[in-house]
Short mmCIF file of C-alpha atoms in Angstrom, two decimals:
data_model
loop_
_atom_site.label_atom_id
_atom_site.label_comp_id
_atom_site.label_asym_id
_atom_site.label_seq_id
_atom_site.Cartn_x
_atom_site.Cartn_y
_atom_site.Cartn_z
CA MET A 1 149.83 92.18 122.85
CA PHE A 2 147.30 89.44 122.15
CA HIS A 3 145.05 90.77 124.96
CA TRP A 4 145.14 94.23 123.32
CA LEU A 5 144.27 92.77 119.90
CA LYS A 6 141.42 90.77 121.35
CA LYS A 7 139.97 93.91 123.00
CA MET A 8 140.27 95.80 119.69
CA PHE A 9 138.47 93.05 117.70
CA VAL A 10 135.67 92.83 120.35
CA ARG A 11 135.27 96.68 120.31
CA GLU A 12 135.07 96.68 116.47
CA ALA A 13 132.52 93.82 116.57
CA ILE A 14 130.37 95.80 119.00
CA ILE A 15 130.60 98.99 116.92
CA THR A 16 129.68 97.00 113.81
CA THR A 17 126.63 95.39 115.53
CA ILE A 18 125.43 98.90 116.73
CA LEU A 19 125.81 100.33 113.23
CA ASN A 20 123.98 97.39 111.69
CA GLU A 21 121.14 97.88 114.20
CA GLU A 22 120.97 101.57 113.36
CA ASP A 23 120.81 100.76 109.69
CA LEU A 24 117.90 98.40 110.33
CA MET A 25 116.03 101.15 112.16
CA LYS A 26 116.45 103.42 109.18
CA LYS A 27 114.77 101.03 106.69
CA PHE A 28 110.93 100.67 106.34
CA LEU A 29 108.50 98.71 104.24
CA ILE A 30 105.12 100.38 103.49
CA ILE A 31 102.55 98.03 101.95
CA GLY A 32 99.37 99.08 100.26
CA LEU A 33 96.86 96.28 100.02
CA GLY A 34 94.74 95.82 96.91
CA ASN A 35 94.18 93.80 93.78
CA PRO A 36 96.27 94.18 90.66
CA GLY A 37 94.83 95.16 87.28
CA SER A 38 92.78 98.04 85.86
CA LYS A 39 89.58 96.28 86.71
CA TYR A 40 90.17 96.98 90.44
CA ALA A 41 92.06 100.27 90.23
CA GLU A 42 89.28 102.58 91.33
CA THR A 43 87.54 100.24 93.79
CA ARG A 44 87.25 100.86 97.50
CA HIS A 45 89.19 97.67 98.27
CA ASN A 46 92.23 99.15 96.56
CA ILE A 47 92.66 102.24 98.75
CA GLY A 48 95.97 100.80 99.97
CA PHE A 49 97.37 100.94 96.43
CA LYS A 50 96.16 104.49 96.10
CA VAL A 51 97.89 105.60 99.27
CA VAL A 52 101.28 104.17 98.26
CA ASN A 53 100.76 105.66 94.87
CA GLU A 54 100.31 109.03 96.56
CA ILE A 55 103.51 108.57 98.57
CA ALA A 56 105.45 107.64 95.45
CA SER A 57 104.06 110.62 93.54
CA SER A 58 104.96 112.99 96.36
CA LYS A 59 108.62 111.74 96.07
CA GLU A 60 108.56 111.58 92.25
CA ALA A 61 109.24 107.83 92.46
CA THR A 62 108.05 105.16 90.03
CA PHE A 63 107.17 101.54 90.50
CA ASP A 64 108.94 98.55 88.91
CA THR A 65 107.09 95.28 88.61
CA LEU A 66 109.23 92.62 90.31
CA LYS A 67 108.66 89.32 92.04
CA LEU A 68 105.28 89.24 93.82
CA GLY A 69 104.61 92.93 93.45
CA ALA A 70 105.31 96.46 92.24
CA ILE A 71 108.18 98.14 94.09
CA ALA A 72 109.36 101.71 94.48
CA SER A 73 112.18 102.92 96.68
CA ILE A 74 112.28 106.40 98.29
CA LYS A 75 114.17 108.40 100.87
CA HIS A 76 112.52 110.46 103.60
CA ARG A 77 114.26 112.33 106.41
CA GLY A 78 117.18 109.96 106.33
CA LYS A 79 115.06 106.83 106.14
CA SER A 80 115.10 104.36 103.30
CA ILE A 81 111.58 103.27 102.41
CA VAL A 82 110.41 100.49 100.18
CA LEU A 83 106.83 100.88 98.84
CA LEU A 84 105.07 97.65 97.94
CA LYS A 85 101.86 96.84 96.01
CA PRO A 86 101.49 93.05 96.11
CA ASN A 87 100.33 91.48 92.89
CA THR A 88 99.30 88.27 94.59
CA PHE A 89 95.72 89.48 94.93
CA MET A 90 94.32 90.49 98.30
CA ASN A 91 93.83 86.99 99.67
CA LEU A 92 97.54 86.19 99.44
CA SER A 93 98.99 89.50 100.50
CA GLY A 94 101.14 88.00 103.25
CA LYS A 95 103.29 86.11 100.80
CA ALA A 96 104.59 89.24 99.17
CA ILE A 97 104.98 91.07 102.49
CA LYS A 98 107.03 88.27 104.04
CA PHE A 99 109.18 87.95 100.90
CA TYR A 100 110.15 91.65 100.85
CA MET A 101 110.70 91.77 104.60
CA LYS A 102 113.28 89.10 104.17
CA GLN A 103 114.62 90.42 100.86
CA GLU A 104 115.18 93.97 102.32
CA ASN A 105 116.05 92.79 105.85
CA ILE A 106 113.23 94.84 107.44
CA THR A 107 111.95 94.08 110.88
CA ILE A 108 108.23 93.66 111.63
CA GLU A 109 108.25 96.90 113.72
CA ASN A 110 109.22 98.78 110.58
CA ILE A 111 106.49 97.62 108.30
CA LEU A 112 103.19 99.48 107.81
CA VAL A 113 100.23 97.75 106.14
CA ILE A 114 97.64 100.16 104.62
CA THR A 115 94.18 98.75 104.09
CA ASP A 116 90.50 99.68 103.68
CA ASP A 117 88.20 99.34 106.66
CA LEU A 118 84.42 98.94 106.59
CA ASN A 119 84.06 99.76 110.27
CA LEU A 120 85.29 103.37 109.92
CA PRO A 121 83.42 106.28 108.29
CA PHE A 122 84.70 107.27 104.88
CA GLY A 123 88.10 108.88 104.97
CA THR A 124 88.73 108.27 108.66
CA LEU A 125 92.34 107.33 109.29
CA ARG A 126 93.46 105.14 112.17
CA MET A 127 96.84 103.68 112.82
CA LYS A 128 97.43 100.80 115.26
CA ALA A 129 100.39 98.70 116.50
CA LYS A 130 98.44 95.48 116.27
CA GLY A 131 94.92 94.11 115.95
CA THR A 132 92.63 91.47 114.57
CA ASP A 133 92.01 91.01 110.93
CA GLY A 134 88.42 92.28 111.37
CA GLY A 135 87.26 89.88 108.60
CA HIS A 136 89.63 91.51 106.02
CA ASN A 137 91.14 88.80 103.87
CA GLY A 138 94.37 90.72 103.22
CA LEU A 139 95.03 91.22 106.92
CA LYS A 140 93.94 87.64 107.64
CA ASP A 141 96.57 86.22 105.26
CA THR A 142 99.21 88.66 106.55
CA GLN A 143 98.57 87.57 110.12
CA ILE A 144 98.76 83.88 109.16
CA THR A 145 101.91 84.27 107.04
CA LEU A 146 103.73 86.42 109.59
CA ASN A 147 102.38 84.26 112.44
CA THR A 148 101.37 87.31 114.52
CA PRO A 149 98.72 89.98 114.66
CA LYS A 150 101.40 92.41 116.09
CA TYR A 151 102.40 94.47 113.14
CA PRO A 152 101.62 98.21 112.44
CA ARG A 153 98.69 98.98 110.13
CA LEU A 154 96.94 102.08 108.83
CA ARG A 155 93.22 101.67 108.28
CA PHE A 156 91.42 103.91 105.80
CA GLY A 157 87.68 104.07 106.41
CA ILE A 158 85.39 103.24 103.48
CA SER A 159 82.18 103.13 105.63
CA ASP A 160 79.58 100.45 105.40
CA GLU A 161 76.85 102.00 103.28
CA PHE A 162 75.65 98.80 101.71
CA SER A 163 72.51 96.72 102.05
CA ASN A 164 72.39 93.23 103.51
CA GLY A 165 74.30 90.72 101.45
CA ARG A 166 75.93 93.37 99.22
CA GLN A 167 79.31 93.70 101.03
CA VAL A 168 81.43 92.16 98.26
CA ASP A 169 79.80 94.36 95.65
CA TYR A 170 80.41 97.40 97.84
CA VAL A 171 84.08 96.89 98.53
CA LEU A 172 84.72 95.95 94.94
CA GLY A 173 82.65 98.85 93.74
CA GLU A 174 83.91 102.29 92.75
CA TRP A 175 83.79 105.50 94.75
CA ASN A 176 80.67 107.57 94.49
CA LYS A 177 80.80 111.25 93.38
CA GLU A 178 80.89 112.64 96.94
CA GLU A 179 83.77 110.33 97.88
CA GLN A 180 85.66 111.10 94.65
CA LYS A 181 85.46 114.84 95.53
CA ASP A 182 87.02 114.28 99.04
CA LEU A 183 89.41 111.54 98.10
CA PRO A 184 92.47 113.62 97.05
CA GLU A 185 92.70 115.39 100.39
CA ARG A 186 92.19 112.14 102.28
CA LEU A 187 94.93 110.44 100.24
CA SER A 188 97.35 113.29 100.89
CA THR A 189 96.68 113.05 104.65
CA ALA A 190 97.07 109.24 104.60
CA ALA A 191 100.39 109.59 102.73
CA GLU A 192 101.64 112.20 105.20
CA MET A 193 100.59 109.87 108.09
CA ALA A 194 102.46 106.81 106.63
CA LEU A 195 105.65 108.90 106.17
CA SER A 196 105.30 110.28 109.71
CA PHE A 197 105.37 106.68 110.96
CA THR A 198 108.90 106.34 109.56
CA HIS A 199 110.39 109.42 111.19
CA ALA A 200 108.16 110.37 114.13
CA GLY A 201 107.35 106.82 115.25
CA LEU A 202 104.14 104.96 115.82
CA ALA A 203 102.98 106.57 119.06
CA ASN A 204 103.59 110.19 117.94
CA THR A 205 101.92 109.56 114.60
CA MET A 206 98.90 107.99 116.24
CA ASN A 207 98.54 110.94 118.62
CA GLN A 208 98.82 113.46 115.79
CA PHE A 209 96.69 111.87 113.09
CA ASN A 210 94.32 109.22 114.43
CA GLY A 211 90.70 110.18 113.73
CA LYS A 212 91.59 113.06 111.39
#
């Protein structure tokens, strides 16, 4: 009798563990990096904010300002997705990311950090499973705070069309007319790519979208 009960409890514990692991795999955190406030809204450095805004808009979701950032929750193909725009300013992005990973019980494999990249031509999209910060302060703080460079990220190219010593002015500058014309299509593709990460997986998404 006791042996049978013990086997039943062990079986239930195993099933509960499997279900909990499955639930974890269904939950994702997509983070757009940027700086809060209208002053920075249309700057190149805020492309991460723009992409998560595009995702939220496609799902008719709205953001609420909560601790350390603006948050929206959406569903996509059976997945629960938390969208985050940190309000800690770029240099402290990792603080908000770590907080919401813990708050929402989301594993590092299921986060996606979206950021601008000077080393890619304008509008080029490239997803990676890991990498260096490449001199990007938001990625640098994220790597330090999470204590690893091994987290998925989606880089949105902003090109490097600036003269010597003008990098800060460039990344904190607004899009030119040509970029503004092409931006809506690029944002739509970036949003599609980010959502693909949650249901198709990292490798499949990279194969389908990288370089497009």
